[in-house]
Tab-separated table of C-alpha atoms in Angstrom:
chain	number	residue	atom	x	y	z
A	1	GLY	CA	73.264	102.070	116.776
A	2	ALA	CA	75.541	104.863	117.044
A	3	GLY	CA	77.558	105.689	113.981
A	4	VAL	CA	81.406	106.358	113.607
A	5	SER	CA	81.761	109.881	115.472
A	6	GLN	CA	84.557	112.262	115.518
A	7	SER	CA	85.805	115.266	117.128
A	8	PRO	CA	86.212	118.325	116.976
A	9	SER	CA	84.021	118.875	114.163
A	10	ASN	CA	85.689	121.919	113.303
A	11	LYS	CA	89.341	122.972	114.353
A	12	VAL	CA	91.179	125.890	113.797
A	13	THR	CA	94.573	126.283	114.617
A	14	GLU	CA	97.892	128.536	113.969
A	15	LYS	CA	100.733	127.495	112.055
A	16	GLY	CA	103.188	125.565	113.761
A	17	LYS	CA	100.764	123.964	116.662
A	18	ASP	CA	100.120	120.563	117.314
A	19	VAL	CA	96.327	119.235	116.756
A	20	GLU	CA	94.856	115.780	117.646
A	21	LEU	CA	91.670	114.602	115.962
A	22	ARG	CA	89.708	111.947	117.854
A	23	CYS	CA	87.588	109.095	116.006
A	24	ASP	CA	85.234	106.705	117.753
A	25	PRO	CA	84.785	103.753	115.640
A	26	ILE	CA	81.215	101.476	115.516
A	27	SER	CA	81.328	99.267	118.288
A	28	GLY	CA	82.683	95.788	117.168
A	29	HIS	CA	84.526	97.157	114.089
A	30	THR	CA	88.140	96.036	113.794
A	31	ALA	CA	89.211	97.938	110.887
A	32	LEU	CA	89.607	102.188	111.184
A	33	TYR	CA	90.561	104.353	107.955
A	34	TRP	CA	91.701	107.787	108.237
A	35	TYR	CA	91.497	109.811	105.037
A	36	ARG	CA	92.068	113.644	104.150
A	37	GLN	CA	89.850	115.567	101.535
A	38	SER	CA	91.216	118.552	100.617
A	39	LEU	CA	89.355	121.017	98.431
A	40	GLY	CA	88.590	119.578	95.063
A	41	GLN	CA	90.472	116.405	96.022
A	42	GLY	CA	89.633	112.927	96.258
A	43	LEU	CA	90.176	111.272	99.376
A	44	GLU	CA	93.325	110.571	100.132
A	45	PHE	CA	94.279	107.216	102.355
A	46	LEU	CA	96.418	108.285	105.441
A	47	ILE	CA	96.496	105.314	107.722
A	48	TYR	CA	94.658	102.020	108.140
A	49	PHE	CA	94.267	99.630	111.785
A	50	GLN	CA	93.102	96.553	111.752
A	51	GLY	CA	92.518	94.687	115.052
A	52	ASN	CA	95.827	94.161	116.997
A	53	SER	CA	97.888	94.408	113.823
A	54	ALA	CA	100.697	97.018	112.695
A	55	PRO	CA	99.019	99.748	111.161
A	56	ASP	CA	99.548	100.388	107.557
A	57	LYS	CA	100.670	103.836	107.627
A	58	SER	CA	101.771	104.087	103.946
A	59	GLY	CA	99.649	106.998	103.078
A	60	LEU	CA	100.939	109.123	105.828
A	61	PRO	CA	102.436	112.678	104.248
A	62	SER	CA	105.193	113.241	106.327
A	63	ASP	CA	106.765	112.379	109.660
A	64	ARG	CA	104.548	114.822	111.219
A	65	PHE	CA	101.647	113.200	111.005
A	66	SER	CA	100.953	110.023	113.295
A	67	ALA	CA	98.111	108.237	114.569
A	68	GLU	CA	97.343	105.408	117.301
A	69	ARG	CA	94.756	103.512	118.508
A	70	THR	CA	93.636	102.502	122.136
A	71	GLY	CA	92.326	99.099	123.073
A	72	GLY	CA	91.490	98.372	119.674
A	73	SER	CA	88.626	101.154	119.558
A	74	VAL	CA	89.376	105.291	119.639
A	75	SER	CA	91.806	106.456	117.404
A	76	THR	CA	93.626	109.482	117.504
A	77	LEU	CA	95.233	111.355	115.072
A	78	THR	CA	97.936	113.822	115.485
A	79	ILE	CA	99.648	116.352	113.381
A	80	GLN	CA	102.681	118.063	114.606
A	81	ARG	CA	104.013	121.640	113.667
A	82	THR	CA	100.732	122.165	111.168
A	83	GLN	CA	101.556	123.753	108.040
A	84	GLN	CA	98.785	125.551	105.972
A	85	GLU	CA	98.856	122.555	103.307
A	86	ASP	CA	97.349	120.321	106.194
A	87	SER	CA	94.052	122.386	106.085
A	88	ALA	CA	91.545	119.767	104.932
A	89	VAL	CA	88.523	117.549	106.092
A	90	TYR	CA	90.211	114.727	107.821
A	91	LEU	CA	87.536	111.409	107.704
A	92	CYS	CA	87.626	108.475	109.702
A	93	ALA	CA	85.733	105.252	109.050
A	94	SER	CA	85.370	101.513	109.771
A	95	SER	CA	84.261	98.382	108.941
A	96	PHE	CA	83.575	95.088	110.782
A	97	SER	CA	86.764	93.461	109.112
A	98	ARG	CA	89.471	94.320	106.393
A	99	ASP	CA	87.591	92.019	104.312
A	100	ASP	CA	84.124	93.768	104.876
A	101	TYR	CA	83.246	96.034	101.880
A	102	GLU	CA	81.100	98.923	103.645
A	103	GLN	CA	83.355	101.204	105.220
A	104	TYR	CA	81.134	103.628	107.663
A	105	PHE	CA	82.521	107.299	107.712
A	106	GLY	CA	82.226	109.929	110.510
A	107	PRO	CA	81.228	113.214	109.596
A	108	GLY	CA	84.653	114.556	109.940
A	109	THR	CA	86.941	117.110	111.117
A	110	ARG	CA	87.556	120.166	109.121
A	111	LEU	CA	90.728	121.279	109.869
A	112	THR	CA	91.766	124.808	108.915
A	113	VAL	CA	95.651	126.043	109.694
A	114	THR	CA	96.030	129.935	109.601
B	1	GLY	CA	100.080	102.444	92.107
B	2	GLN	CA	96.676	103.364	91.061
B	3	ASN	CA	94.750	105.827	88.886
B	4	ILE	CA	91.097	106.686	88.986
B	5	ASP	CA	89.400	109.141	86.581
B	6	GLN	CA	86.144	110.078	86.281
B	7	PRO	CA	84.231	113.551	85.456
B	8	THR	CA	84.289	116.257	87.584
B	9	GLU	CA	80.983	117.500	87.105
B	10	MET	CA	77.719	116.645	85.313
B	11	THR	CA	74.328	118.122	85.413
B	12	ALA	CA	70.544	116.098	84.508
B	13	THR	CA	67.141	117.027	84.955
B	14	GLU	CA	65.019	116.078	87.227
B	15	GLY	CA	63.290	112.294	86.211
B	16	ALA	CA	66.164	111.866	83.752
B	17	ILE	CA	68.440	108.978	83.597
B	18	VAL	CA	72.237	109.583	84.060
B	19	GLN	CA	75.495	107.629	84.043
B	20	ILE	CA	78.352	108.196	85.513
B	21	ASN	CA	81.671	106.574	84.342
B	22	CYS	CA	85.146	105.834	86.148
B	23	THR	CA	88.059	104.149	84.329
B	24	TYR	CA	90.983	102.438	86.372
B	25	GLN	CA	94.339	101.219	86.486
B	26	THR	CA	95.361	99.492	89.392
B	27	SER	CA	97.793	96.897	90.547
B	28	GLY	CA	95.432	94.308	92.092
B	29	PHE	CA	91.878	94.635	92.155
B	30	ASN	CA	89.636	93.261	94.972
B	31	GLY	CA	86.519	95.516	93.937
B	32	LEU	CA	85.395	98.726	92.886
B	33	PHE	CA	82.929	100.811	95.039
B	34	TRP	CA	80.404	103.901	94.670
B	35	TYR	CA	80.000	106.310	96.931
B	36	GLN	CA	77.377	109.223	97.654
B	37	GLN	CA	78.523	112.379	99.328
B	38	HIS	CA	76.578	115.395	99.699
B	39	ALA	CA	78.024	118.751	100.479
B	40	GLY	CA	79.431	118.706	104.037
B	41	GLU	CA	78.794	115.370	104.987
B	42	ALA	CA	80.263	111.948	104.953
B	43	PRO	CA	80.324	109.877	101.952
B	44	THR	CA	77.718	106.988	102.339
B	45	PHE	CA	78.188	103.658	100.559
B	46	LEU	CA	76.249	102.841	97.688
B	47	SER	CA	77.303	99.977	95.598
B	48	TYR	CA	80.271	97.328	95.665
B	49	ASN	CA	80.880	95.408	92.248
B	50	VAL	CA	83.819	92.442	92.337
B	51	LEU	CA	82.766	90.576	89.597
B	52	ASP	CA	82.055	91.684	86.182
B	53	GLY	CA	78.338	92.510	84.998
B	54	LEU	CA	75.576	94.847	86.166
B	55	GLU	CA	74.555	95.190	89.998
B	56	GLU	CA	70.985	96.457	90.320
B	57	LYS	CA	69.592	98.234	93.564
B	58	GLY	CA	66.624	100.567	93.523
B	59	ARG	CA	67.117	103.427	91.371
B	60	PHE	CA	70.738	102.796	91.497
B	61	SER	CA	72.897	100.634	89.428
B	62	SER	CA	76.370	99.969	89.146
B	63	PHE	CA	78.299	97.888	86.109
B	64	LEU	CA	82.016	96.583	86.125
B	65	SER	CA	84.191	95.324	83.648
B	66	ARG	CA	87.321	94.298	84.755
B	67	SER	CA	89.216	93.596	81.422
B	68	LYS	CA	88.613	97.259	80.811
B	69	GLY	CA	89.265	98.592	83.960
B	70	TYR	CA	85.857	100.354	83.602
B	71	SER	CA	82.629	101.230	85.880
B	72	TYR	CA	79.590	103.015	85.697
B	73	LEU	CA	76.898	104.253	88.289
B	74	LEU	CA	73.428	104.691	86.389
B	75	LEU	CA	71.143	106.548	88.398
B	76	LYS	CA	67.302	106.554	87.173
B	77	GLU	CA	64.441	108.512	87.820
B	78	LEU	CA	66.189	111.546	89.115
B	79	GLN	CA	65.210	112.999	91.827
B	80	MET	CA	66.798	116.527	93.417
B	81	LYS	CA	68.042	115.170	96.219
B	82	ASP	CA	70.444	113.107	94.185
B	83	SER	CA	72.540	116.128	93.888
B	84	ALA	CA	75.451	115.246	95.136
B	85	SER	CA	79.496	114.143	94.463
B	86	TYR	CA	79.471	110.545	93.515
B	87	LEU	CA	82.981	108.677	94.366
B	88	CYS	CA	84.359	105.834	92.632
B	89	ALA	CA	86.719	103.987	94.463
B	90	VAL	CA	89.070	100.635	94.073
B	91	ARG	CA	90.136	98.228	96.603
B	92	GLY	CA	94.001	97.113	95.317
B	93	LYS	CA	95.550	93.814	96.543
B	94	GLY	CA	96.030	93.121	99.951
B	95	TYR	CA	92.381	94.427	101.066
B	96	SER	CA	93.375	96.763	103.238
B	97	THR	CA	92.519	100.345	101.882
B	98	LEU	CA	90.396	101.782	99.121
B	99	THR	CA	91.866	104.610	96.542
B	100	PHE	CA	89.126	107.158	95.786
B	101	GLY	CA	88.768	109.056	92.628
B	102	LYS	CA	88.284	113.086	92.968
B	103	GLY	CA	84.538	112.630	92.166
B	104	THR	CA	81.869	113.444	90.151
B	105	MET	CA	79.635	116.622	91.254
B	106	LEU	CA	76.025	115.996	89.880
B	107	LEU	CA	73.835	118.813	89.551
B	108	VAL	CA	70.087	117.588	89.352
B	109	SER	CA	67.595	120.562	88.009
B	110	PRO	CA	63.917	120.830	88.116
């Protein structure tokens, strides 16, 4: 079946602009995660959605970052007033449930802020 | 908080065996994961350990010692396609999220 998809695959934006990154999880997966991977760094947790529960936003680096998940499926990560340090690959992952040990990752969105 | 350490780079020869170590310090523990990530691609799941001991899956095995905060990934009969970054990750209390190490870049040479 289809895996996790993300769009766009690449995004170049000017400093100060807002960007939206989209994630389509695997159908039926209730848990959805956003991570950020900067050059030379490990994956950094950003936010986690589980079903209809309130999301775990503990990893969001600043209030310029927000995310929503509509209808328990598609998720959008929004970065407002982008800064150069926001340049990274943003990865989305989903799993069947929070207890499922395997997270399936999407191909990522490479964000470059100029 | 959680801290995960793994070597930055390793090199090995095709056909050999390599062991990638990972040490962790966490508040709560609900499993240790290994992921493989080829350059420019998404991470893919390799293994999961929640109890002490060795889990074997084909050419790959993963070991966990919870008392020592230590795990390793063992790759046997190395192939060129095994050249990738290997990410160690720990799930802490609450089951929700994974904390990843910075990854070990493995280069397999002929």
